[in-house]
Amino acid sequence: MMALLPACLWLALQPVVVIESEATCPTATDVAERVTALLPVHEKKDAPDLARISDRGDAWIVTLALPDGTPVAERVLDRAFPCADLASAAAVIIATWESDVHPEFRPAPLPAPPPRQAPPVAVAPRPPAPAPSALDVGAALTGSLAPSASGAGPAIGALVVASWLPSSRGVGARLALAADAARELPLGPGRVQWRRIAAALGPTLRLPSATTPWALDLYAEALVAGLLTTGAGFTHDFTDTSFDAGLGGGTRLFWRGRTVEPWVELDAGGWLRQQTAFATPGTPSVDLPRLELSLALGLSLNPGP
């Protein structure tokens, strides 16, 4: 006699599928246990589906229907295989059908792989910003000596100077204009008064201190000047103007400030041509000094950053 053996597969709180089998090999219980192991655990609130294993004589027929009786699928199994193999085959078939019918029983999709990161890009280091150029313009009061056989020839004067360097240290350029008060030398029965108004241009080397705001400039310069001479105490006093050229150099020590920079400068200049003063040809004459030494005290304005 053929017996109908119902079995219910439980997942969570509600049955998912009811398995009925007309066979004792495999039994409904054997198939249900295997289906339980194959389907993921999930709560099903609707009525269970119906899986049936029917005897066709030479084979077993496995079918699945929805709760309202709508057929889902059918499969034929050869009953020549052992019971355990038939139970496993039926369980796989039923679990596969349940996963197709109910998306909630499908395995969760694998997580998407993380986005590929672009390889690191080597960034070339930014070259250091060039040091700002240094420009200062200043003026000074000078005291100078023009030594000769007749004395030291002191005089006061004025100096205007501008220096430019491509950076805060190194080699740059210097331009200066200087004028002294008139000096006087005895000449026969009278005197000769003379003065030079000079321009200077040349390179300068700046050496800033690493620990203090002080800096030292060393410079050399080419000199051009206009020499003005005037007779005094003669019956007829004459005035003459001539051109002079020379070479010079010196050093300047200054306090580097943000805007105003005080400084002191020591300078020496020598004139290339000997200048001689006389009243008239054949009368006594006097040679004008070719060496001048000066000391300057000044202030400069620094318009840079």
XYZ file of C-alpha atoms in Angstrom:
305
model
C 0.000 0.000 0.000
C 1.292 3.421 -0.949
C 1.467 5.833 1.954
C 1.390 9.625 1.637
C 4.022 11.109 3.951
C 3.781 14.911 4.372
C 6.649 16.891 5.872
C 7.066 20.591 6.479
C 10.309 22.520 6.043
C 10.612 25.308 8.635
C 12.784 28.379 8.196
C 12.639 30.906 11.012
C 8.974 30.999 12.127
C 6.911 29.879 9.092
C 7.127 26.815 6.746
C 8.630 27.634 3.364
C 7.695 24.498 1.446
C 5.647 21.416 2.289
C 7.111 18.205 0.920
C 4.851 15.215 0.186
C 6.275 11.877 -0.941
C 4.616 8.630 -2.093
C 7.946 6.885 -1.664
C 9.727 5.381 1.272
C 13.020 5.852 -0.574
C 13.593 8.673 -0.264
C 11.214 9.754 2.458
C 9.753 13.236 2.675
C 11.670 13.792 5.927
C 15.003 12.928 4.260
C 14.340 15.386 1.464
C 13.103 18.126 3.851
C 16.242 17.945 5.986
C 18.420 18.368 2.925
C 16.351 21.262 1.575
C 16.658 22.986 4.968
C 20.426 22.743 4.733
C 20.450 24.192 1.218
C 18.095 27.176 1.521
C 19.271 30.287 3.382
C 17.376 31.079 6.571
C 14.602 33.532 5.800
C 11.198 34.296 7.281
C 8.312 33.503 4.912
C 4.959 34.993 5.898
C 2.852 33.613 2.995
C 1.407 30.103 2.764
C 4.030 27.440 1.989
C 4.661 26.016 -1.479
C 3.998 22.326 -2.164
C 6.702 19.936 -3.386
C 5.510 16.418 -4.338
C 7.425 13.214 -5.111
C 5.176 10.878 -7.131
C 5.693 7.228 -8.188
C 5.518 6.575 -11.966
C 6.674 2.955 -11.747
C 10.114 3.182 -13.349
C 10.923 6.690 -12.054
C 10.088 9.286 -9.427
C 8.455 12.577 -10.534
C 9.372 15.688 -8.507
C 7.021 18.655 -8.886
C 6.653 22.090 -7.225
C 3.489 24.172 -7.048
C 2.617 27.534 -5.522
C 0.156 27.793 -2.622
C -2.686 28.488 -5.094
C -1.883 25.291 -7.025
C -0.053 26.938 -9.913
C 2.588 24.447 -11.148
C 6.173 25.740 -11.094
C 8.359 22.910 -12.414
C 8.656 19.155 -12.890
C 11.631 16.778 -12.928
C 12.065 13.000 -13.498
C 14.441 10.969 -11.247
C 15.652 7.442 -12.056
C 14.753 5.280 -9.049
C 17.694 2.949 -9.666
C 19.966 5.130 -7.517
C 20.418 4.683 -3.727
C 17.944 6.424 -1.417
C 20.514 8.929 -0.087
C 21.440 9.973 -3.617
C 17.792 10.340 -4.591
C 17.063 12.431 -1.480
C 20.023 14.724 -2.196
C 19.042 15.096 -5.855
C 15.432 15.901 -4.978
C 16.547 18.417 -2.319
C 18.839 20.224 -4.763
C 16.060 20.397 -7.347
C 13.494 21.750 -4.862
C 15.924 24.271 -3.354
C 16.847 25.515 -6.833
C 13.189 25.961 -7.748
C 12.477 27.826 -4.501
C 15.391 30.188 -5.176
C 14.034 30.855 -8.681
C 10.493 31.498 -7.470
C 11.377 33.495 -4.341
C 14.161 36.096 -4.817
C 14.579 36.406 -1.047
C 16.150 32.926 -1.014
C 18.783 33.828 -3.561
C 22.309 34.231 -2.270
C 23.330 37.829 -1.661
C 25.459 39.206 -4.513
C 29.113 39.436 -3.863
C 30.255 42.918 -2.861
C 31.610 44.978 -5.673
C 35.366 45.104 -5.742
C 36.837 48.346 -4.444
C 37.536 50.870 -7.172
C 40.993 50.710 -8.557
C 43.091 53.509 -7.301
C 45.222 55.382 -9.734
C 48.909 54.903 -9.130
C 50.457 57.735 -7.167
C 51.756 60.530 -9.323
C 55.158 61.820 -8.491
C 55.059 65.564 -7.984
C 58.245 67.419 -8.633
C 59.164 69.714 -5.761
C 58.502 73.327 -6.464
C 61.722 75.245 -6.997
C 62.441 77.741 -4.243
C 61.293 81.253 -4.932
C 64.120 83.537 -5.968
C 65.353 85.917 -3.315
C 63.931 89.432 -3.765
C 66.228 92.048 -5.224
C 67.644 94.746 -2.949
C 67.476 98.422 -3.892
C 68.351 101.347 -1.650
C 68.692 105.069 -2.348
C 70.276 107.402 0.167
C 72.008 110.671 0.899
C 74.847 111.570 3.237
C 76.874 114.402 4.690
C 80.569 113.955 3.944
C 83.841 115.186 5.307
C 86.885 114.780 3.076
C 90.629 115.357 2.979
C 92.795 116.166 -0.056
C 96.370 116.003 1.345
C 99.083 118.098 -0.318
C 102.340 119.817 0.568
C 100.316 122.803 1.759
C 98.092 120.853 4.160
C 95.283 118.319 4.486
C 92.756 120.301 2.476
C 89.606 119.466 4.512
C 86.128 120.131 3.107
C 82.564 119.179 3.773
C 80.247 117.973 1.071
C 77.216 115.915 0.091
C 76.751 112.474 -1.402
C 73.803 110.833 -3.156
C 74.128 107.074 -3.723
C 71.987 104.230 -5.061
C 72.776 100.519 -4.832
C 71.019 97.602 -6.490
C 71.615 93.887 -5.967
C 69.697 90.974 -7.553
C 69.298 89.440 -4.085
C 69.882 90.404 -0.461
C 73.512 89.386 -0.827
C 75.982 89.016 -3.670
C 77.286 91.340 -6.382
C 75.322 94.310 -7.633
C 75.861 97.837 -8.933
C 76.404 101.209 -7.283
C 75.923 104.733 -8.624
C 76.986 107.835 -6.676
C 77.126 111.617 -7.122
C 79.381 113.697 -4.847
C 80.186 117.355 -4.479
C 82.541 119.040 -2.001
C 82.881 122.645 -0.861
C 85.732 124.599 -2.446
C 89.258 124.034 -1.166
C 92.027 126.622 -1.298
C 95.783 126.493 -2.011
C 98.334 129.391 -2.012
C 99.481 130.446 -5.463
C 102.070 133.268 -5.744
C 100.574 136.538 -4.505
C 97.090 135.031 -4.431
C 95.226 131.777 -4.004
C 93.505 129.160 -6.130
C 90.126 127.795 -5.087
C 89.121 124.413 -6.545
C 86.462 121.746 -6.215
C 85.333 118.592 -7.990
C 81.783 117.474 -8.742
C 82.093 113.749 -9.413
C 80.013 110.773 -10.532
C 80.957 107.187 -9.689
C 79.774 103.865 -11.104
C 80.943 100.344 -10.335
C 80.256 96.930 -8.831
C 79.448 96.351 -5.177
C 79.591 93.214 -3.039
C 77.157 92.892 -0.135
C 78.047 90.717 2.858
C 75.129 90.546 5.326
C 75.634 89.301 8.862
C 74.055 85.942 9.663
C 73.195 86.889 13.255
C 72.615 90.667 13.254
C 70.933 93.223 10.979
C 74.308 94.676 10.007
C 75.660 94.340 6.471
C 78.888 95.370 4.806
C 79.289 96.639 1.245
C 82.634 96.536 -0.558
C 82.773 98.443 -3.823
C 85.040 99.679 -6.612
C 84.169 102.500 -8.951
C 85.175 104.487 -12.003
C 85.187 108.262 -11.437
C 84.454 111.151 -13.742
C 84.428 114.714 -12.512
C 84.263 118.289 -13.515
C 87.114 120.294 -11.934
C 86.287 123.952 -11.213
C 89.181 126.339 -10.393
C 89.008 130.057 -9.553
C 91.771 132.546 -8.796
C 91.529 134.793 -5.725
C 93.678 137.817 -4.729
C 95.025 138.492 -8.184
C 94.696 141.660 -10.233
C 92.515 139.662 -12.562
C 90.843 136.491 -11.186
C 90.096 133.846 -13.773
C 87.866 130.764 -13.646
C 88.525 127.523 -15.482
C 86.675 124.229 -15.919
C 88.276 120.929 -16.934
C 87.526 117.240 -17.074
C 89.002 114.685 -14.661
C 88.881 110.860 -14.516
C 89.900 108.491 -11.788
C 89.396 105.265 -9.861
C 88.081 104.705 -6.374
C 86.686 102.253 -3.882
C 85.537 101.908 -0.344
C 83.351 100.177 2.175
C 79.976 100.921 3.697
C 78.592 99.516 6.938
C 74.844 99.841 7.362
C 71.986 98.662 9.543
C 69.414 96.791 7.499
C 65.942 98.014 8.388
C 62.518 97.674 6.848
C 62.454 101.162 5.332
C 65.188 103.469 6.687
C 68.784 102.248 6.895
C 71.530 104.336 8.582
C 75.078 103.807 7.374
C 78.651 104.990 7.548
C 81.018 104.902 4.581
C 84.760 105.266 4.092
C 85.909 106.061 0.553
C 89.141 106.793 -1.316
C 89.582 108.111 -4.828
C 92.589 108.823 -7.018
C 92.692 111.012 -10.139
C 94.622 109.810 -13.162
C 95.936 113.142 -14.473
C 97.954 115.734 -12.611
C 96.116 119.065 -12.594
C 98.275 122.221 -12.167
C 97.094 125.766 -11.449
C 99.068 128.924 -12.360
C 98.350 132.639 -12.755
C 100.014 133.092 -16.125
C 102.410 130.903 -18.054
C 105.925 131.127 -16.648
C 104.749 132.225 -13.158
C 104.710 130.080 -10.003
C 102.226 127.146 -10.135
C 100.725 124.646 -7.726
C 99.732 120.997 -8.254
C 96.213 120.111 -7.169
C 95.917 116.978 -4.953
C 95.257 113.723 -6.828
C 94.138 111.721 -3.750
C 90.944 112.298 -1.789
C 89.696 110.495 1.322
C 86.144 110.905 2.596
C 83.938 109.770 5.451
C 80.152 109.817 5.008
C 77.236 109.487 7.429
C 73.928 108.855 5.700
C 70.472 107.361 5.566
C 68.991 105.190 2.828
C 65.431 104.334 1.933
C 64.736 100.695 1.119
C 61.565 100.491 -1.048
C 61.804 96.702 -1.335
C 59.615 94.129 0.533
